[in-house]
Amino acid sequence: MVSKRDWELLTRASSRRSVLKGAAGTAAGLAATGAVATGVVGNGLTSVSAQDDVRTQILQIPGVGKGSPTEDDMAKVGELCLGPTKANVAEGEFKGVKLSFMGLNNQGLHNYNFRAFLRSWEEYTGASIEWIDLAQADYNARLQQSIATGTVDFDVCEMGAPYEGDVLGKGLCSELPQWVADQIDMTDYVGYLQPPVGTWGGKTYRVSCDGDCHNFNYRTDYFADADLAAAWTAAGNTDAWGVPKTFQQVQKVSAFLKGHKIGGQDAYGWLDVCAPWGGFGWYFFASRATAYAKYPGEAAWLFDTDTMKPRVNSPAFVRAIQDVIDNLPFSPADQINADGNTTGFAQFLGGTGGMCAWWGDVGSNAKTSDASVIGDVVAFDILPGSDDVYNSSTGAWETLSSGINNAPNMAYIGWGVYVMKTVDADPVKQKAAWSVAAHLGGKDLSLWCAAYPSGFQPYRNSHFNIAEWVAAGYDEAYITNYLASQSNSYNHPNAAIEPRIPGIFQYYSRAEEILAQAYAGQMDAQAAGDAIAAAWEEITDSLGRDNQIALYQSALGMGGDATPTT
């Protein structure tokens, strides 16, 4: 949900777009910065199927560079993608069935998209859907309330994989039928969304509609600006002005930019999320920390595997906390109150700031949203790394012989659609609920969602066919660079993947509350780390330490014999 303050910032976009339109185009900017990734995404341009192909048709709705999609645009896309449903469901088969769907309403996406996509599904099947819309900051509390009280008042739920320990572990979901798996082609998922994600006890419960990671978004006009380059050298810097590769460089660039201008606007460096955001704000801090804390070859980075002792007060995390504190004086006014919507949408897409970590929404919205003014001056990469990395086993910082330590943050793993077990008593309602999930997670519909504002990013291998994106109107250099930032993150050998354990958002929510206090100057970085660690120890004990250890080890692929309460 967009706050009044964020909306005011968004509505300034049209007046600022003309300023940035005069900047160098994306392809030129990428060439200047050396940012075009190679050898990762597909094999270049391949032939596009005939115009009557569904994928070709939907990618032209409304067309890249033709403004934000309307509700009618999305309804048309949903109708064009209804073929697989018609193959498995007879017309009117669900007449009189009423379903309730709980999901997100963030930025006018998610549930708003789903409503439109399902308009033709409701007309064809005869079922009707009631909607429970939640702001991002309210989502965790609402879901946890249902889990704690056992009062599941929804039939279908949009939910992230990190909640699977809480929800699947308590036996609250319906098992995915084989006809759904066949309809949506689950084998097309990228590797890290394959089982065990979406499964519990060897059974599958999830239809993926998203695959999440944080990537590095930056302004090409900043790093191609001759005046900034000259000022950088005049300030005594001996290294060349360019896109940071490490968070040490991010800090240096951000401090330098304070007081400078770009295109007549105040220049800023890295945009931090500092305000609590229902647990989701944790991911932005974690994207600063993983390069320091995720040691190559070791899956664990949040807790010790044998005790669940938190690592959040280690030198690696404390350094990341200090980085945010140190960067605040060089940030836009009131950055301390910025949540994820502010940094990604109101600020970065609206033309403020030179760098940020965000989910893949920035890349798709930059070219297809009316609120974006940076479509011609933005590029992407995996998250910055670090010159050194903390080894928790030895308790020392290490400089790797291989060079920079990168550890892309697989933040949230991705949204999926889950059907609740309460529908299993009614076979018709159960099939209707799973048909909803299958339509929303369909292979063709998912491509449109990856290419246009939806709240979702590429998560299928078939999403990385550059030819399809170019046919939709994307510039080849731009989309190659964007998709490479996603693929290189998903497939990175040192990717930081969070564990699907019960209570994970309890840990995150408590952490971001304490981090906000540190950013406000109420405690120093080490004290904040210690306070978070103490709070996490209490959460672990309340959930049952031995079981949490077993589940954590299992989530990391180390075995573990957990028996969650159901």
Coordinates of C-alpha atoms in Angstrom, one line a residue:
M1 CA 0.0 0.0 0.0
V2 CA 1.3 3.4 -0.9
S3 CA 1.4 6.0 1.9
K4 CA 0.3 9.6 1.2
R5 CA 3.9 10.7 1.4
D6 CA 5.0 8.0 -1.1
W7 CA 2.1 8.9 -3.4
E8 CA 3.2 12.5 -3.5
L9 CA 6.6 11.4 -4.5
L10 CA 5.3 9.1 -7.1
T11 CA 3.2 11.8 -8.7
R12 CA 6.2 13.9 -9.3
A13 CA 7.4 11.3 -11.8
S14 CA 6.0 12.9 -14.9
S15 CA 7.8 16.2 -14.3
R16 CA 11.1 14.5 -13.7
R17 CA 10.9 12.0 -16.5
S18 CA 11.7 14.7 -19.1
V19 CA 14.9 15.5 -17.2
L20 CA 16.1 11.9 -17.4
K21 CA 15.0 11.3 -21.0
G22 CA 17.8 13.5 -22.1
A23 CA 20.4 11.2 -20.4
A24 CA 22.3 8.6 -22.3
G25 CA 20.3 5.5 -23.3
T26 CA 20.6 2.3 -21.4
A27 CA 22.6 0.5 -24.1
A28 CA 25.2 3.3 -24.2
G29 CA 25.3 3.5 -20.4
L30 CA 25.9 -0.3 -20.2
A31 CA 28.7 0.0 -22.7
A32 CA 30.3 2.8 -20.7
T33 CA 30.2 0.9 -17.5
G34 CA 30.9 -2.6 -18.8
A35 CA 27.7 -3.8 -17.2
V36 CA 26.3 -6.1 -19.9
A37 CA 26.5 -9.7 -18.7
T38 CA 27.4 -12.3 -21.1
G39 CA 27.2 -16.1 -21.4
V40 CA 24.4 -16.4 -18.8
V41 CA 21.0 -15.9 -20.3
G42 CA 20.0 -18.0 -23.2
N43 CA 21.8 -18.2 -26.5
G44 CA 20.9 -14.8 -27.9
L45 CA 18.0 -14.1 -30.1
T46 CA 16.0 -17.0 -31.4
S47 CA 13.0 -17.2 -33.7
V48 CA 9.7 -16.0 -32.1
S49 CA 6.6 -18.1 -32.8
A50 CA 3.7 -17.0 -34.9
Q51 CA 1.6 -14.0 -33.9
D52 CA -1.2 -16.1 -32.8
D53 CA 0.9 -17.7 -30.1
V54 CA -0.4 -16.9 -26.6
R55 CA 2.9 -15.8 -25.3
T56 CA 3.5 -13.4 -28.2
Q57 CA 0.0 -12.0 -27.8
I58 CA 0.1 -11.4 -24.1
L59 CA 3.5 -9.7 -24.2
Q60 CA 2.0 -7.1 -26.5
I61 CA -0.6 -6.1 -23.8
P62 CA -0.1 -3.2 -23.4
G63 CA 3.4 -3.2 -24.8
V64 CA 6.7 -2.0 -23.3
G65 CA 6.9 1.7 -23.1
K66 CA 3.1 2.2 -23.5
G67 CA 2.4 3.0 -19.9
S68 CA 1.2 0.9 -17.0
P69 CA -1.2 -2.0 -17.7
T70 CA -4.8 -1.3 -16.9
E71 CA -7.2 -3.7 -15.2
D72 CA -8.8 -4.5 -18.5
D73 CA -5.3 -5.3 -20.0
M74 CA -4.7 -7.8 -17.2
A75 CA -8.2 -9.3 -17.6
K76 CA -7.5 -9.8 -21.3
V77 CA -4.2 -11.5 -20.4
G78 CA -6.0 -13.8 -18.0
E79 CA -8.6 -14.7 -20.6
L80 CA -5.9 -15.5 -23.2
C81 CA -4.2 -17.8 -20.7
L82 CA -7.4 -19.8 -19.9
G83 CA -6.7 -22.7 -22.3
P84 CA -5.0 -25.0 -19.7
T85 CA -8.0 -24.4 -17.3
K86 CA -10.5 -25.3 -20.0
A87 CA -8.6 -28.6 -20.7
N88 CA -9.1 -29.7 -17.0
V89 CA -12.4 -28.0 -16.0
A90 CA -15.7 -28.1 -17.7
E91 CA -17.6 -24.9 -18.3
G92 CA -19.8 -24.1 -15.2
E93 CA -18.2 -27.0 -13.3
F94 CA -17.8 -24.9 -10.1
K95 CA -21.2 -23.1 -10.3
G96 CA -22.2 -21.9 -6.9
V97 CA -18.7 -22.5 -5.3
K98 CA -17.5 -19.5 -3.2
L99 CA -13.8 -19.2 -2.4
S100 CA -11.9 -16.8 -0.2
F101 CA -8.4 -15.7 -1.2
M102 CA -5.9 -14.0 1.2
G103 CA -3.0 -12.1 -0.4
L104 CA -1.1 -8.9 -0.7
N105 CA -2.2 -5.5 -2.1
N106 CA 1.2 -3.9 -2.1
Q107 CA 1.7 -1.1 -4.7
G108 CA -1.6 -1.9 -6.3
L109 CA -0.2 -5.3 -7.5
H110 CA -0.5 -8.9 -6.3
N111 CA -4.2 -9.3 -5.4
Y112 CA -5.2 -6.6 -7.8
N113 CA -3.5 -8.5 -10.6
F114 CA -5.1 -11.7 -9.5
R115 CA -8.6 -10.2 -9.5
A116 CA -8.2 -9.3 -13.1
F117 CA -6.5 -12.5 -14.2
L118 CA -9.3 -14.5 -12.6
R119 CA -12.2 -12.5 -14.0
S120 CA -12.6 -14.8 -17.0
W121 CA -11.9 -17.9 -14.8
E122 CA -14.9 -17.0 -12.7
E123 CA -17.1 -16.5 -15.7
Y124 CA -16.1 -19.8 -17.2
T125 CA -16.2 -22.0 -14.1
G126 CA -19.1 -20.4 -12.3
A127 CA -17.2 -19.9 -9.1
S128 CA -16.9 -16.6 -7.2
I129 CA -14.0 -15.3 -5.1
E130 CA -14.0 -13.0 -2.0
W131 CA -10.8 -11.2 -1.4
I132 CA -8.8 -10.5 1.8
D133 CA -6.3 -7.7 0.9
L134 CA -3.4 -7.1 3.2
A135 CA -0.7 -4.3 3.2
Q136 CA 2.8 -5.7 3.2
A137 CA 3.4 -4.4 6.8
D138 CA 0.3 -6.2 8.0
Y139 CA 0.8 -9.5 6.2
N140 CA 2.9 -11.4 8.7
A141 CA 0.8 -10.5 11.8
R142 CA -2.4 -11.5 10.0
L143 CA -1.0 -14.9 8.9
Q144 CA 0.6 -15.6 12.2
Q145 CA -2.7 -14.9 14.0
S146 CA -4.4 -17.6 11.8
I147 CA -1.6 -20.0 12.5
A148 CA -1.6 -19.4 16.3
T149 CA -5.4 -19.6 16.7
G150 CA -6.0 -22.2 14.1
T151 CA -8.7 -20.0 12.6
V152 CA -8.0 -20.3 8.9
D153 CA -10.7 -18.1 7.3
F154 CA -9.4 -18.3 3.8
D155 CA -9.4 -21.1 1.2
V156 CA -6.5 -20.0 -1.0
C157 CA -3.5 -18.0 0.2
E158 CA -0.7 -16.1 -1.5
M159 CA 2.3 -16.9 0.8
G160 CA 6.1 -16.9 0.7
A161 CA 8.2 -20.0 1.1
P162 CA 9.7 -18.8 4.4
Y163 CA 6.3 -19.4 6.0
E164 CA 6.3 -23.1 5.1
G165 CA 7.8 -24.1 8.4
D166 CA 4.9 -22.5 10.2
V167 CA 2.0 -23.4 7.8
L168 CA 3.0 -26.8 6.2
G169 CA 4.6 -27.9 9.5
K170 CA 1.3 -27.6 11.2
G171 CA -0.5 -29.5 8.5
L172 CA -2.7 -26.6 7.4
C173 CA -2.5 -27.0 3.6
S174 CA -4.0 -29.3 1.0
E175 CA -1.6 -31.5 -1.0
L176 CA -1.1 -30.4 -4.6
P177 CA -2.8 -32.8 -7.1
Q178 CA -0.9 -34.3 -9.9
W179 CA -3.2 -32.7 -12.6
V180 CA -2.1 -29.3 -11.2
A181 CA 1.6 -30.2 -11.5
D182 CA 1.0 -31.3 -15.0
Q183 CA -1.0 -28.2 -16.0
I184 CA 1.6 -25.7 -14.7
D185 CA 4.8 -27.6 -15.7
M186 CA 6.7 -27.5 -12.4
T187 CA 9.8 -28.9 -14.1
D188 CA 10.3 -25.4 -15.7
Y189 CA 11.1 -23.8 -12.3
V190 CA 14.6 -22.6 -11.8
G191 CA 16.8 -24.9 -9.7
Y192 CA 16.5 -23.2 -6.3
L193 CA 12.6 -23.3 -6.5
Q194 CA 12.6 -27.1 -7.0
P195 CA 12.0 -29.4 -4.0
P196 CA 12.5 -29.1 -1.1
V197 CA 10.9 -25.6 -1.6
G198 CA 7.1 -26.1 -1.6
T199 CA 7.3 -29.5 0.0
W200 CA 7.0 -30.9 3.5
G201 CA 7.4 -34.5 4.5
G202 CA 7.9 -35.5 0.9
K203 CA 4.6 -34.0 -0.3
T204 CA 4.1 -30.9 -2.5
Y205 CA 1.9 -28.0 -1.5
R206 CA 2.9 -25.0 -3.5
V207 CA 2.3 -23.5 -6.9
S208 CA 5.1 -20.9 -7.4
C209 CA 4.2 -17.6 -8.9
D210 CA 7.5 -15.8 -8.2
G211 CA 11.1 -16.4 -7.5
D212 CA 12.9 -13.9 -5.3
C213 CA 16.3 -12.5 -4.9
H214 CA 17.7 -9.0 -4.3
N215 CA 19.8 -7.7 -7.1
F216 CA 21.8 -4.5 -7.5
N217 CA 20.1 -1.6 -9.2
Y218 CA 22.1 1.4 -10.2
R219 CA 21.9 4.5 -12.3
T220 CA 24.1 4.4 -15.4
D221 CA 24.0 8.2 -15.8
Y222 CA 25.6 8.7 -12.4
F223 CA 28.6 6.6 -13.4
A224 CA 28.9 8.0 -16.9
D225 CA 28.8 11.6 -15.8
A226 CA 32.0 13.5 -16.7
D227 CA 31.5 16.1 -14.0
L228 CA 31.1 13.5 -11.2
A229 CA 34.2 11.7 -12.6
A230 CA 36.2 14.9 -12.5
A231 CA 35.1 15.8 -9.0
W232 CA 35.9 12.2 -7.8
T233 CA 39.5 12.6 -9.0
A234 CA 39.7 16.2 -7.7
A235 CA 38.7 14.8 -4.2
G236 CA 41.9 12.8 -4.2
N237 CA 40.5 9.4 -5.2
T238 CA 43.1 7.3 -7.1
D239 CA 40.7 4.7 -8.3
A240 CA 38.6 5.3 -11.4
W241 CA 35.0 6.6 -11.0
G242 CA 32.7 3.7 -11.7
V243 CA 30.1 1.3 -10.5
P244 CA 30.9 -0.2 -7.1
K245 CA 31.8 -3.9 -7.0
T246 CA 32.0 -4.1 -3.2
F247 CA 30.1 -2.6 -0.2
Q248 CA 33.3 -0.9 0.8
Q249 CA 33.2 1.0 -2.5
V250 CA 29.4 1.6 -2.0
Q251 CA 30.2 3.4 1.2
K252 CA 32.9 5.5 -0.4
V253 CA 30.8 6.5 -3.4
S254 CA 27.7 7.3 -1.2
A255 CA 29.8 9.6 1.0
F256 CA 31.3 11.3 -2.0
L257 CA 27.9 12.0 -3.8
K258 CA 26.5 14.0 -0.9
G259 CA 26.4 17.7 -2.1
H260 CA 26.7 16.9 -5.8
K261 CA 24.0 17.0 -8.4
I262 CA 23.0 14.8 -11.4
G263 CA 20.7 16.2 -14.0
G264 CA 20.0 19.2 -11.8
Q265 CA 18.8 17.0 -9.0
D266 CA 20.6 16.2 -5.7
A267 CA 22.7 13.1 -6.0
Y268 CA 22.6 10.3 -3.5
G269 CA 24.3 7.0 -3.3
W270 CA 22.9 3.8 -1.6
L271 CA 19.3 3.9 -0.5
D272 CA 18.8 1.9 2.8
V273 CA 15.5 0.6 4.1
C274 CA 15.5 1.8 7.8
A275 CA 11.9 1.6 8.9
P276 CA 10.3 -1.7 10.1
W277 CA 8.2 -3.3 7.4
G278 CA 6.4 -6.3 8.9
G279 CA 9.5 -8.3 8.8
F280 CA 10.2 -7.6 5.2
G281 CA 12.6 -4.8 6.0
W282 CA 15.1 -7.4 7.3
Y283 CA 15.8 -8.5 3.8
F284 CA 17.3 -5.1 2.9
F285 CA 19.7 -5.2 5.9
A286 CA 20.5 -8.8 5.0
S287 CA 21.5 -7.8 1.5
R288 CA 24.2 -5.6 3.0
A289 CA 25.3 -8.4 5.4
T290 CA 25.5 -11.5 3.2
A291 CA 28.8 -10.5 1.5
Y292 CA 30.4 -10.1 5.0
A293 CA 28.7 -13.1 6.7
K294 CA 28.2 -15.9 4.1
Y295 CA 31.4 -17.8 3.9
P296 CA 32.0 -19.8 0.7
G297 CA 31.2 -23.5 1.1
E298 CA 29.2 -23.1 4.2
A299 CA 25.4 -23.1 3.9
A300 CA 24.7 -21.6 7.3
W301 CA 24.9 -17.8 7.8
L302 CA 22.1 -16.9 10.3
F303 CA 22.6 -19.5 13.0
D304 CA 25.2 -22.0 14.1
T305 CA 23.9 -25.4 12.9
D306 CA 24.4 -27.4 16.0
T307 CA 23.0 -25.0 18.6
M308 CA 20.9 -22.4 16.8
K309 CA 23.2 -19.7 18.3
P310 CA 22.5 -16.5 16.3
R311 CA 25.3 -15.0 14.3
V312 CA 23.7 -11.7 14.0
N313 CA 26.0 -10.2 16.7
S314 CA 29.1 -11.4 14.9
P315 CA 31.6 -8.9 13.5
A316 CA 30.1 -9.5 10.0
F317 CA 26.6 -8.4 10.9
V318 CA 27.8 -5.6 13.2
R319 CA 29.8 -4.2 10.3
A320 CA 26.6 -4.2 8.2
I321 CA 24.7 -2.4 10.9
Q322 CA 27.5 0.2 11.2
D323 CA 27.4 0.6 7.4
V324 CA 23.8 1.7 7.5
I325 CA 24.4 4.0 10.4
D326 CA 27.4 5.6 8.6
N327 CA 25.4 6.0 5.4
L328 CA 22.5 7.8 6.9
P329 CA 24.1 11.3 6.9
F330 CA 24.7 11.0 3.2
S331 CA 21.1 9.8 2.4
P332 CA 17.9 11.8 1.5
A333 CA 16.2 13.6 4.3
D334 CA 14.0 11.3 6.5
Q335 CA 15.6 8.2 5.1
I336 CA 15.3 6.8 8.6
N337 CA 11.5 6.5 8.0
A338 CA 11.9 4.8 4.6
D339 CA 10.5 1.3 4.1
G340 CA 10.8 -0.9 1.0
N341 CA 8.1 0.8 -0.9
T342 CA 9.8 4.2 -0.4
T343 CA 13.2 3.1 -1.5
G344 CA 12.2 1.0 -4.5
F345 CA 9.2 2.9 -5.9
A346 CA 9.0 6.4 -4.5
Q347 CA 12.7 7.1 -4.5
F348 CA 14.7 5.0 -7.0
L349 CA 12.0 4.5 -9.7
G350 CA 11.0 8.2 -9.1
G351 CA 14.6 9.4 -9.8
T352 CA 16.1 9.8 -6.4
G353 CA 19.3 7.9 -5.5
G354 CA 22.0 6.1 -7.5
M355 CA 21.9 2.6 -6.0
C356 CA 19.7 0.2 -4.1
A357 CA 19.0 -3.4 -3.5
W358 CA 15.5 -4.6 -4.3
W359 CA 13.6 -7.5 -5.8
G360 CA 13.3 -7.8 -9.5
D361 CA 10.3 -5.5 -9.6
V362 CA 12.6 -2.5 -10.3
G363 CA 13.8 -4.0 -13.5
S364 CA 10.3 -4.7 -14.9
N365 CA 8.7 -1.5 -13.6
A366 CA 11.5 0.7 -14.9
K367 CA 10.3 0.2 -18.5
T368 CA 6.6 -0.4 -18.0
S369 CA 5.3 1.7 -15.1
D370 CA 4.0 5.3 -15.4
A371 CA 5.7 6.0 -12.1
S372 CA 9.2 5.3 -13.4
V373 CA 11.5 8.0 -14.8
I374 CA 14.7 5.9 -15.0
G375 CA 13.9 3.4 -17.7
D376 CA 16.7 4.8 -19.9
V377 CA 19.3 5.2 -17.2
V378 CA 19.2 2.0 -15.1
A379 CA 21.3 -1.2 -15.1
F380 CA 21.6 -4.2 -12.9
D381 CA 24.1 -6.7 -11.4
I382 CA 24.3 -9.2 -8.6
L383 CA 24.6 -7.5 -5.2
P384 CA 28.0 -5.9 -4.4
G385 CA 30.5 -8.1 -2.6
S386 CA 33.2 -7.5 0.0
D387 CA 36.9 -7.4 0.0
D388 CA 36.9 -9.8 2.9
V389 CA 34.5 -12.3 4.6
Y390 CA 34.1 -13.3 8.2
N391 CA 34.8 -17.0 8.9
S392 CA 32.6 -18.0 11.8
S393 CA 34.5 -21.2 12.3
T394 CA 37.8 -19.4 13.0
G395 CA 36.4 -16.2 14.3
A396 CA 38.5 -14.1 11.9
W397 CA 38.2 -12.0 8.8
E398 CA 39.7 -13.5 5.6
T399 CA 40.7 -12.1 2.3
L400 CA 40.0 -14.8 -0.3
S401 CA 42.6 -15.8 -2.8
S402 CA 39.7 -15.8 -5.4
G403 CA 39.1 -12.1 -4.8
I404 CA 35.8 -10.4 -3.8
N405 CA 33.3 -12.4 -1.8
N406 CA 29.9 -12.2 -3.3
A407 CA 26.8 -13.8 -1.7
P408 CA 23.5 -12.9 -3.4
N409 CA 20.6 -12.8 -1.1
M410 CA 17.8 -15.1 -2.1
A411 CA 15.4 -12.8 -0.2
Y412 CA 12.1 -14.5 0.6
I413 CA 12.6 -17.3 -2.0
G414 CA 9.4 -16.2 -3.7
W415 CA 5.6 -15.9 -3.4
G416 CA 3.5 -19.0 -4.1
V417 CA -0.2 -19.9 -4.1
Y418 CA -1.3 -22.5 -1.4
V419 CA -4.6 -24.2 -0.9
M420 CA -5.8 -24.7 2.7
K421 CA -6.7 -28.1 4.0
T422 CA -10.2 -26.9 5.0
V423 CA -11.4 -27.4 1.4
D424 CA -10.5 -31.1 1.3
A425 CA -13.9 -32.1 2.7
D426 CA -15.6 -30.8 -0.4
P427 CA -14.1 -32.4 -3.6
V428 CA -15.7 -29.7 -5.9
K429 CA -14.4 -26.8 -3.8
Q430 CA -11.0 -28.5 -3.5
K431 CA -10.7 -28.7 -7.3
A432 CA -11.9 -25.2 -7.7
A433 CA -9.3 -23.9 -5.2
W434 CA -6.5 -25.8 -7.0
S435 CA -7.8 -24.5 -10.4
V436 CA -7.3 -21.0 -9.1
A437 CA -3.8 -21.7 -8.0
A438 CA -3.0 -23.4 -11.4
H439 CA -4.3 -20.5 -13.4
L440 CA -2.3 -17.9 -11.4
G441 CA 0.8 -20.1 -11.6
G442 CA 0.4 -20.9 -15.3
K443 CA 3.5 -21.0 -17.5
D444 CA 2.3 -18.4 -20.0
L445 CA 0.7 -16.0 -17.5
S446 CA 3.9 -16.1 -15.4
L447 CA 5.8 -14.7 -18.3
W448 CA 3.6 -11.7 -18.5
C449 CA 3.9 -11.2 -14.7
A450 CA 7.7 -11.3 -15.1
A451 CA 7.7 -8.7 -17.8
Y452 CA 5.1 -6.2 -16.4
P453 CA 4.3 -4.7 -13.0
S454 CA 2.9 -7.6 -10.9
G455 CA 5.0 -7.9 -7.8
F456 CA 6.7 -11.0 -9.3
Q457 CA 10.0 -11.6 -11.0
P458 CA 11.4 -14.3 -13.4
Y459 CA 11.3 -17.7 -11.8
R460 CA 11.0 -20.2 -14.7
N461 CA 13.8 -21.4 -17.0
S462 CA 11.5 -20.4 -19.9
H463 CA 11.5 -16.8 -18.6
F464 CA 15.1 -16.4 -19.8
N465 CA 14.4 -16.5 -23.5
I466 CA 15.6 -13.0 -24.5
A467 CA 13.8 -13.1 -27.9
E468 CA 10.4 -13.1 -26.2
W469 CA 11.3 -10.0 -24.2
V470 CA 12.7 -8.2 -27.2
A471 CA 9.5 -9.0 -29.2
A472 CA 7.5 -7.4 -26.4
G473 CA 9.5 -4.1 -26.9
Y474 CA 12.4 -4.5 -24.5
D475 CA 15.8 -3.3 -25.6
E476 CA 18.1 -6.3 -26.1
A477 CA 21.0 -4.9 -24.1
Y478 CA 18.7 -3.8 -21.3
I479 CA 16.9 -7.1 -20.9
T480 CA 20.0 -9.2 -21.3
N481 CA 21.6 -7.2 -18.4
Y482 CA 18.5 -7.5 -16.2
L483 CA 17.9 -11.2 -16.7
A484 CA 21.6 -11.9 -16.1
S485 CA 21.4 -10.1 -12.7
Q486 CA 18.6 -12.5 -11.8
S487 CA 20.1 -15.7 -13.3
N488 CA 23.6 -15.0 -11.8
S489 CA 22.0 -14.5 -8.4
Y490 CA 19.8 -17.7 -8.6
N491 CA 22.8 -19.8 -9.8
H492 CA 25.6 -18.3 -7.7
P493 CA 27.6 -20.9 -5.8
N494 CA 27.6 -18.8 -2.6
A495 CA 24.0 -17.7 -2.7
A496 CA 22.5 -16.9 0.8
I497 CA 19.3 -18.9 1.1
E498 CA 17.1 -18.5 4.2
P499 CA 15.8 -21.5 6.1
R500 CA 12.1 -22.5 5.9
I501 CA 11.8 -22.9 9.6
P502 CA 8.9 -22.1 12.0
G503 CA 9.0 -18.6 13.3
I504 CA 11.3 -17.1 10.7
F505 CA 9.3 -13.9 10.5
Q506 CA 9.2 -13.7 14.2
Y507 CA 13.0 -13.5 14.1
Y508 CA 13.0 -11.0 11.2
S509 CA 10.3 -8.7 12.8
R510 CA 12.1 -8.5 16.1
A511 CA 15.4 -7.8 14.3
E512 CA 14.1 -4.9 12.3
E513 CA 12.5 -3.3 15.3
I514 CA 15.9 -3.3 17.1
L515 CA 17.7 -2.2 14.0
A516 CA 15.4 0.9 13.7
Q517 CA 16.5 1.8 17.2
A518 CA 20.1 1.6 16.3
Y519 CA 19.6 3.7 13.2
A520 CA 17.9 6.3 15.4
G521 CA 21.0 6.5 17.6
Q522 CA 19.5 4.8 20.6
M523 CA 22.2 2.1 20.7
D524 CA 25.5 1.4 18.9
A525 CA 25.9 -1.4 16.3
Q526 CA 27.3 -4.0 18.6
A527 CA 24.6 -3.4 21.2
A528 CA 22.0 -3.8 18.5
G529 CA 23.5 -7.1 17.3
D530 CA 23.6 -8.3 20.9
A531 CA 20.0 -7.3 21.5
I532 CA 18.8 -9.1 18.3
A533 CA 20.8 -12.2 19.2
A534 CA 19.2 -12.3 22.7
A535 CA 15.7 -11.8 21.2
W536 CA 16.4 -14.6 18.7
E537 CA 17.5 -17.0 21.5
E538 CA 14.2 -16.3 23.3
I539 CA 12.2 -17.1 20.1
T540 CA 14.1 -20.3 19.5
D541 CA 13.5 -21.5 23.1
S542 CA 9.8 -20.6 22.8
L543 CA 9.5 -22.7 19.6
G544 CA 11.6 -25.6 21.0
R545 CA 15.3 -25.5 20.4
D546 CA 15.9 -29.2 19.6
N547 CA 13.2 -29.1 17.0
Q548 CA 14.4 -25.8 15.5
I549 CA 17.9 -27.3 15.2
A550 CA 16.7 -30.3 13.4
L551 CA 14.5 -28.2 11.0
Y552 CA 17.4 -25.8 10.4
Q553 CA 19.8 -28.6 9.6
S554 CA 17.2 -30.2 7.3
A555 CA 16.6 -26.9 5.5
L556 CA 20.3 -26.6 4.9
G557 CA 20.4 -30.1 3.4
M558 CA 22.2 -31.5 6.4
G559 CA 19.6 -34.1 7.4
G560 CA 18.0 -33.5 10.7
D561 CA 15.1 -35.4 12.2
A562 CA 12.3 -32.9 12.9
T563 CA 8.8 -33.8 14.0
P564 CA 6.8 -30.5 13.8
T565 CA 3.6 -30.3 15.8
T566 CA 0.6 -30.6 13.6

